[in-house]
Coordinates of C-alpha atoms in Angstrom, one line a residue:
M1 CA 24.4 13.9 -3.8
N2 CA 25.5 14.8 -7.5
P3 CA 27.8 12.1 -8.7
G4 CA 29.8 14.1 -10.3
M5 CA 31.0 16.9 -8.6
A6 CA 30.9 15.3 -5.3
S7 CA 33.3 12.4 -4.2
N8 CA 31.6 9.6 -2.6
K9 CA 34.6 9.2 -0.6
G10 CA 34.1 12.2 1.9
E11 CA 35.5 15.3 1.5
T12 CA 36.3 17.3 4.5
S13 CA 38.3 20.5 3.9
L14 CA 37.6 23.3 1.7
G15 CA 40.6 22.5 -0.6
D16 CA 41.2 19.5 -0.5
A17 CA 44.5 19.4 -1.2
P18 CA 47.0 16.6 -0.7
R19 CA 49.6 16.0 2.0
E20 CA 52.5 17.3 1.2
E21 CA 54.9 14.9 0.5
H22 CA 58.3 16.4 1.4
G23 CA 60.3 13.8 -1.0
Y24 CA 62.6 15.0 -3.9
P25 CA 62.1 18.4 -3.2
L26 CA 65.3 19.8 -4.5
I27 CA 64.7 17.4 -7.9
L28 CA 61.8 19.5 -8.3
V29 CA 62.8 22.9 -7.9
A30 CA 65.8 22.0 -10.0
L31 CA 63.4 21.0 -12.9
L32 CA 61.2 24.3 -12.6
V33 CA 64.7 26.3 -12.8
A34 CA 66.3 24.2 -15.6
S35 CA 63.4 23.9 -17.6
L36 CA 63.2 27.3 -17.9
I37 CA 66.5 28.2 -18.6
I38 CA 66.8 26.1 -21.5
S39 CA 63.2 26.8 -22.9
A40 CA 64.2 30.5 -22.5
A41 CA 67.1 29.8 -24.7
F42 CA 65.3 27.5 -26.9
L43 CA 63.3 31.1 -27.8
L44 CA 66.1 33.2 -28.0
R45 CA 67.4 31.0 -30.9
D46 CA 64.0 32.3 -32.4
S47 CA 63.4 35.4 -34.3
G48 CA 62.5 38.2 -31.6
V49 CA 60.3 39.9 -34.2
V50 CA 56.1 39.9 -33.8
P51 CA 55.1 37.7 -36.6
G52 CA 52.8 40.1 -38.9
H53 CA 49.2 39.7 -39.3
P54 CA 47.0 37.5 -40.4
M55 CA 49.4 34.9 -37.8
D56 CA 47.4 35.4 -34.7
Q57 CA 50.5 35.9 -32.8
S58 CA 50.3 39.7 -34.2
F59 CA 48.4 40.6 -31.4
A60 CA 51.4 41.2 -29.5
S61 CA 52.8 44.2 -31.6
A62 CA 49.0 45.4 -32.2
A63 CA 48.6 46.1 -28.2
D64 CA 48.6 49.2 -27.2
L65 CA 47.0 50.5 -23.7
S66 CA 48.6 54.3 -24.1
I67 CA 46.2 57.0 -23.7
R68 CA 46.7 60.0 -25.8
H69 CA 45.5 63.4 -26.5
T70 CA 45.1 63.5 -30.6
G71 CA 42.7 66.2 -32.9
G72 CA 41.5 67.2 -29.2
H73 CA 40.3 63.9 -28.2
W74 CA 41.2 62.0 -25.8
T75 CA 41.7 58.2 -27.6
F76 CA 42.3 54.9 -25.5
Q77 CA 42.4 52.0 -27.8
Y78 CA 40.5 48.5 -25.8
P79 CA 41.3 45.2 -26.8
S80 CA 38.1 43.0 -28.6
L81 CA 37.2 40.3 -27.2
Q82 CA 37.3 38.4 -30.8
S83 CA 40.5 39.6 -32.0
S84 CA 43.2 37.5 -31.9
G85 CA 45.2 38.0 -29.0
G86 CA 41.1 38.0 -27.2
I87 CA 41.4 40.9 -24.0
T88 CA 43.8 38.7 -21.7
S89 CA 46.8 38.4 -24.2
T90 CA 46.5 41.7 -25.0
L91 CA 46.2 43.6 -21.5
I92 CA 49.2 41.2 -20.7
A93 CA 51.1 42.5 -23.9
G94 CA 50.0 46.4 -23.5
V95 CA 50.8 46.3 -19.9
Y96 CA 54.6 44.5 -20.3
K97 CA 55.5 46.9 -23.0
L98 CA 54.2 50.4 -21.0
I99 CA 56.3 49.0 -18.5
I100 CA 59.5 47.0 -20.3
P101 CA 61.3 48.6 -22.9
T102 CA 61.0 46.8 -25.9
S103 CA 61.7 47.0 -29.5
K104 CA 60.6 45.4 -32.6
A105 CA 63.6 43.5 -33.0
T106 CA 63.3 42.2 -29.8
L107 CA 58.6 41.9 -28.4
N108 CA 58.6 38.9 -29.3
W109 CA 61.2 37.4 -27.4
H110 CA 59.5 39.4 -24.3
I111 CA 56.2 38.1 -24.6
R112 CA 57.1 34.3 -25.9
I113 CA 59.3 34.5 -23.0
L114 CA 56.3 35.2 -20.4
A115 CA 54.4 33.3 -21.7
M116 CA 56.5 30.1 -21.1
V117 CA 57.6 31.6 -17.9
M118 CA 53.6 31.5 -16.4
Y119 CA 52.9 28.6 -18.7
L120 CA 55.5 26.4 -17.0
G121 CA 55.3 28.4 -13.6
S122 CA 51.4 27.3 -13.1
S123 CA 52.5 23.9 -13.9
W124 CA 55.0 22.8 -11.6
W125 CA 52.2 24.9 -9.0
L126 CA 49.0 22.5 -10.5
V127 CA 52.0 19.2 -10.5
R128 CA 52.3 19.9 -6.4
S129 CA 48.7 20.6 -6.0
L130 CA 47.1 17.4 -7.6
V131 CA 49.9 15.1 -7.5
A132 CA 50.6 13.6 -4.3
S133 CA 53.8 11.8 -4.6
A134 CA 57.1 13.2 -5.3
S135 CA 57.8 10.5 -7.7
G136 CA 54.4 11.3 -9.2
R137 CA 55.1 14.9 -9.4
I138 CA 58.7 14.8 -11.0
L139 CA 57.0 12.4 -13.9
A140 CA 54.0 14.8 -14.6
Y141 CA 55.9 18.4 -15.1
L142 CA 58.4 16.1 -17.3
V143 CA 55.7 14.9 -19.3
I144 CA 54.5 18.7 -19.6
C145 CA 58.1 20.2 -20.1
I146 CA 59.2 18.4 -22.7
S147 CA 56.2 18.2 -24.5
G148 CA 57.1 21.3 -26.0
F149 CA 53.7 23.2 -25.7
Q150 CA 55.6 26.2 -24.3
F151 CA 57.5 26.8 -27.7
L152 CA 53.5 27.2 -29.2
Q153 CA 52.4 30.6 -31.0
P154 CA 50.3 32.7 -30.6
S155 CA 51.2 33.3 -27.1
S156 CA 47.5 33.7 -25.9
D157 CA 46.9 29.6 -26.1
L158 CA 49.7 29.4 -22.7
F159 CA 48.3 32.2 -21.6
A160 CA 45.5 30.6 -21.6
G161 CA 46.8 27.6 -20.0
A162 CA 48.7 29.6 -17.3
F163 CA 45.2 30.8 -15.9
F164 CA 42.9 28.2 -16.5
S165 CA 46.0 26.3 -14.0
L166 CA 45.5 28.8 -11.9
A167 CA 42.1 28.3 -11.1
L168 CA 42.5 25.0 -10.1
I169 CA 44.9 25.2 -7.8
G170 CA 43.1 28.3 -6.2
L171 CA 40.1 25.3 -5.9
R172 CA 42.4 22.8 -4.7
R173 CA 43.8 24.8 -2.3
G174 CA 41.2 27.0 -0.9
W175 CA 41.8 30.4 -2.0
P176 CA 39.3 33.1 -1.9
P177 CA 36.7 33.0 -4.4
V178 CA 37.1 36.3 -5.1
L179 CA 40.5 35.6 -6.2
T180 CA 39.5 31.8 -8.1
A181 CA 36.9 34.1 -9.5
L182 CA 39.0 36.6 -11.1
L183 CA 41.4 33.8 -12.7
L184 CA 38.7 32.0 -13.7
A185 CA 37.5 34.9 -15.3
V186 CA 40.6 36.5 -17.1
F187 CA 41.4 32.9 -18.3
G188 CA 37.5 33.4 -20.0
L189 CA 38.7 36.5 -21.7
T190 CA 41.1 34.6 -23.6
K191 CA 38.3 33.8 -26.1
V192 CA 35.0 34.3 -26.9
E193 CA 34.3 30.7 -26.8
M194 CA 36.5 30.4 -23.1
I195 CA 33.9 32.6 -21.4
A196 CA 30.8 29.9 -21.5
A197 CA 33.7 27.1 -20.2
A198 CA 35.1 29.8 -17.2
V199 CA 31.0 30.2 -16.7
V200 CA 30.3 26.4 -16.4
I201 CA 33.2 25.6 -13.9
A202 CA 32.1 28.2 -11.6
V203 CA 28.3 26.4 -11.7
L204 CA 29.8 23.4 -11.2
W205 CA 32.1 23.9 -8.4
G206 CA 29.0 25.8 -6.9
I207 CA 26.8 22.6 -7.3
R208 CA 30.1 20.8 -5.6
E209 CA 29.7 23.0 -2.8
H210 CA 25.8 23.0 -2.4
H211 CA 26.3 19.6 -1.4
L212 CA 28.6 19.7 0.2
G213 CA 26.5 22.1 2.4
R214 CA 28.8 24.9 2.3
R215 CA 28.0 28.6 2.9
H216 CA 27.5 30.8 -0.2
P217 CA 28.5 27.9 -2.7
A218 CA 26.8 30.5 -5.4
Q219 CA 29.7 32.7 -4.9
L220 CA 32.1 31.6 -7.5
T221 CA 29.6 31.9 -10.3
W222 CA 28.8 35.6 -9.3
F223 CA 31.8 37.0 -9.0
T224 CA 33.3 35.6 -11.7
C225 CA 30.6 36.7 -14.1
G226 CA 30.7 40.1 -11.9
W227 CA 34.7 40.1 -13.2
L228 CA 33.7 39.4 -16.8
L229 CA 31.4 42.6 -16.8
L230 CA 34.0 44.8 -15.4
F231 CA 35.9 43.7 -18.1
L232 CA 34.1 43.5 -20.6
A233 CA 32.2 47.1 -19.4
P234 CA 35.3 48.8 -20.9
G235 CA 34.8 48.0 -24.9
L236 CA 31.2 49.1 -23.8
L237 CA 32.4 52.7 -23.1
L238 CA 34.9 53.7 -24.7
Q239 CA 34.7 55.7 -28.4
G240 CA 35.2 53.1 -31.5
A241 CA 36.0 49.6 -28.9
S242 CA 33.5 46.5 -29.2
P243 CA 33.7 44.2 -26.6
A244 CA 33.2 41.5 -29.2
G245 CA 34.0 43.1 -32.6
A246 CA 33.6 41.4 -35.4
D247 CA 32.2 38.0 -36.4
R248 CA 35.6 35.4 -36.9
S249 CA 33.7 32.4 -36.8
M250 CA 32.0 32.6 -40.9
L251 CA 35.6 33.9 -41.8
A252 CA 37.4 30.4 -39.9
F253 CA 34.7 28.6 -41.4
I254 CA 35.3 29.3 -45.0
T255 CA 39.2 29.3 -44.5
A256 CA 39.0 26.2 -43.0
Y257 CA 36.0 24.8 -45.7
T258 CA 38.2 25.7 -48.8
D259 CA 41.7 24.1 -47.1
F260 CA 39.5 20.7 -47.0
F261 CA 38.0 20.6 -50.6
S262 CA 39.1 23.1 -52.8
R263 CA 42.3 21.1 -53.9
H264 CA 39.8 17.8 -54.9
Q265 CA 36.3 19.8 -55.7
F266 CA 36.6 23.6 -56.7
G267 CA 37.6 24.0 -60.6
G268 CA 40.3 26.2 -60.9
F269 CA 42.3 26.6 -57.4
H270 CA 46.0 26.4 -57.7
G271 CA 47.2 26.0 -54.3
T272 CA 46.8 29.2 -52.4
I273 CA 43.7 30.3 -50.7
D274 CA 43.5 33.9 -50.7
I275 CA 41.1 36.4 -50.1
A276 CA 39.2 35.7 -53.9
T277 CA 39.4 32.1 -53.5
M278 CA 37.3 32.3 -50.0
K279 CA 35.1 34.9 -51.3
S280 CA 34.4 32.5 -54.7
V281 CA 34.1 29.7 -52.3
R282 CA 31.5 31.4 -50.0
E283 CA 29.2 32.5 -52.9
T284 CA 29.1 29.6 -54.6
Q285 CA 28.9 27.1 -52.2
F286 CA 26.4 29.0 -49.9
P287 CA 24.9 31.4 -51.9
G288 CA 23.0 33.5 -49.5
A289 CA 24.6 32.4 -46.5
K290 CA 25.2 35.6 -44.2
N291 CA 26.5 33.6 -41.4
L292 CA 27.7 30.3 -40.1
L293 CA 23.8 29.2 -38.8
D294 CA 22.3 29.8 -42.0
I295 CA 25.3 27.4 -43.6
I296 CA 24.3 25.2 -40.8
T297 CA 20.6 25.2 -41.3
R298 CA 20.2 25.6 -45.0
Y299 CA 23.6 23.4 -46.1
P300 CA 23.3 20.7 -43.6
G301 CA 24.6 18.2 -46.5
L302 CA 27.4 20.8 -47.3
Y303 CA 28.2 21.7 -43.4
A304 CA 28.2 17.2 -42.4
D305 CA 30.6 16.7 -45.4
F306 CA 32.9 19.5 -43.6
L307 CA 32.3 17.6 -40.0
G308 CA 33.5 14.5 -40.7
M309 CA 36.6 16.5 -42.6
S310 CA 37.2 18.1 -39.4
T311 CA 36.6 15.0 -37.7
A312 CA 39.5 13.5 -39.3
R313 CA 42.1 16.5 -39.3
S314 CA 41.2 16.4 -35.5
L315 CA 41.5 13.5 -33.8
P316 CA 45.5 12.4 -34.9
N317 CA 46.1 16.0 -33.3
L318 CA 44.1 15.0 -30.4
I319 CA 46.4 12.1 -30.1
H320 CA 49.3 13.8 -30.9
A321 CA 48.8 16.5 -28.1
G322 CA 48.0 13.8 -25.5
K323 CA 50.2 10.7 -26.4
L324 CA 49.9 7.9 -24.2
M325 CA 48.8 10.2 -21.1
L326 CA 45.5 9.7 -22.7
I327 CA 45.2 6.0 -21.7
P328 CA 46.0 7.2 -17.7
L329 CA 43.4 9.6 -18.5
G330 CA 41.0 7.3 -19.9
L331 CA 41.2 4.9 -16.8
V332 CA 41.1 7.7 -14.4
I333 CA 37.6 8.3 -16.5
V334 CA 36.6 5.4 -16.3
Q335 CA 37.0 4.6 -13.0
N336 CA 36.3 8.4 -11.7
Q337 CA 33.9 6.8 -8.3
R338 CA 37.0 5.3 -7.0
L339 CA 38.9 8.5 -7.0
S340 CA 39.1 9.7 -3.1
S341 CA 40.0 13.7 -4.0
L342 CA 40.2 14.5 -7.7
R343 CA 37.3 13.4 -9.1
P344 CA 35.3 17.6 -9.5
Y345 CA 38.7 18.5 -10.5
L346 CA 38.1 15.5 -13.1
F347 CA 35.2 17.1 -14.3
I348 CA 36.0 20.2 -14.0
L349 CA 38.5 19.3 -17.1
L350 CA 35.8 17.6 -18.9
A351 CA 33.7 20.1 -18.6
A352 CA 36.6 22.8 -20.0
S353 CA 37.6 20.8 -22.7
A354 CA 34.1 20.7 -24.2
F355 CA 34.0 24.1 -24.2
T356 CA 37.7 24.5 -25.5
L357 CA 37.3 22.0 -28.3
I358 CA 34.4 21.4 -29.3
P359 CA 33.5 24.4 -31.0
A360 CA 36.8 24.1 -32.9
W361 CA 35.6 21.0 -34.3
L362 CA 32.7 22.6 -35.3
I363 CA 33.8 25.6 -36.9
I364 CA 37.6 24.9 -37.8
F365 CA 39.2 21.5 -36.5
V366 CA 41.3 20.7 -33.5
K367 CA 44.7 22.1 -33.3
I368 CA 47.4 20.5 -31.1
R369 CA 47.9 24.0 -29.6
Y370 CA 44.1 23.9 -28.6
V371 CA 44.9 21.1 -26.4
A372 CA 48.1 23.4 -25.0
K373 CA 46.0 25.3 -22.6
L374 CA 44.5 21.5 -21.1
F375 CA 47.5 19.6 -20.8
P376 CA 49.3 20.7 -17.7
A377 CA 46.2 19.7 -15.6
I378 CA 45.0 16.9 -18.2
V379 CA 48.6 15.6 -17.4
A380 CA 48.0 16.3 -12.9
I381 CA 45.1 14.8 -12.9
A382 CA 46.1 11.6 -15.6
V383 CA 48.8 11.2 -13.2
G384 CA 47.5 12.1 -10.1
G385 CA 44.2 10.6 -10.2
C386 CA 46.1 6.5 -11.2
I387 CA 48.0 7.7 -8.1
E388 CA 44.7 7.4 -6.3
L389 CA 42.9 4.1 -8.2
S390 CA 46.6 2.3 -7.0
A391 CA 44.8 1.8 -3.6
T392 CA 42.9 -0.8 -5.6
N393 CA 43.5 -1.9 -9.1
R394 CA 47.2 -2.5 -8.4
L395 CA 47.3 -1.9 -12.6
A396 CA 46.9 1.2 -12.3
T397 CA 50.8 2.7 -11.0
R398 CA 51.8 0.1 -13.8
I399 CA 49.9 2.1 -16.9
L400 CA 50.7 5.3 -15.7
W401 CA 54.2 4.9 -15.4
A402 CA 54.8 2.7 -18.7
C403 CA 52.3 5.3 -20.4
G404 CA 54.2 8.3 -18.8
L405 CA 57.4 7.0 -19.9
G406 CA 56.6 5.8 -23.8
T407 CA 55.2 9.4 -23.6
L408 CA 58.3 10.9 -22.4
L409 CA 60.0 9.7 -25.3
W410 CA 57.4 10.1 -27.3
E411 CA 57.9 14.3 -26.6
A412 CA 61.3 14.3 -26.8
W413 CA 61.7 13.1 -30.5
F414 CA 58.9 15.9 -32.0
L415 CA 60.5 18.3 -29.3
Q416 CA 63.1 20.4 -32.4
D417 CA 59.9 20.0 -34.1
M418 CA 57.7 21.8 -31.3
W419 CA 60.2 24.6 -31.0
Q420 CA 60.9 25.4 -34.7
Y421 CA 57.4 24.5 -36.7
S422 CA 55.9 26.5 -33.3
H423 CA 54.2 28.4 -35.4
F424 CA 52.3 25.5 -37.5
R425 CA 50.4 23.7 -34.9

């Protein structure tokens, strides 16, 4: 039996969903409704105008799925996987604008509120799916909605988080593989590196199904790959469209490298990082390097310096994003063999985290908003896991509630900052 993806206590049902506990149902519903209304009110206090390029939120205004007949030719713009919105978020914004009337003065409100509703709604559902007790569900959802992650921009991170949560819900509740695979594929198409995460999750679930003796264990993997190819195909077929677009890794690396080191090591720097400055850094520090692989192989010492700085920038952001909930999550990881049903979902979370955060660490650094897409799963698995561990570890529940209440206080202190500085997280 695979020690990572199958429980050592036996698994009998397809989804392994917890028994529904009907305590406090009105409180849970009221929390969801109140969080949506309050969050929308916060968003409406901000500008309704989409920030321009190079802000990643600019995908909302750039998204255009209309079909035009100009110059004797039909034209259709299909989103690029390497664009700031990826394929998923650009398609969502494009379809939304085709259906709902918007204007330049209000478009950002529409997209951000839509992303917020999907993020909090899927988080609420995920908590109900992974956490067995009513009190644990209340704690978990409060931690998620008071985090302020629903205010972050670009909204693509919230769309990614929503579809990741929905995919986990599909796995937990035993939805048809073709539907769960669609959710995984849509999650994967939010960013180019997410594709690998989606495929790995499907493969891991297939390994679990195989060890449990299920029929057609590779179904989810094949369906996920099929959906990915289906969404990528238009970029290959339509004129002027590319599924990958331009390689952004080199630009992202040079931008981060210039920001990290130019103030201390490059002469003539006056605090402005523009195209000319980055071009000068690239030519003087990495002459002859055409891509990121060239930098890693030809200038390993400079790249090692960059990784050290990236680590120093990433660790505080990881701590600030996860806060004290990292402690119960760590306990669940260390004692994962004692979990009764959440073990496979823990390993899926770890795999998604690796393929989401490690590329950011290698190319730029881990920003707080990169953790947002994983945060609902982190909280749900930490809370649900500690509740499962409490059957054999009396300290698990005490640690959970101490860290949960401490996190709520920490989040409340920074809630206004998360809204006010949503662009810079």
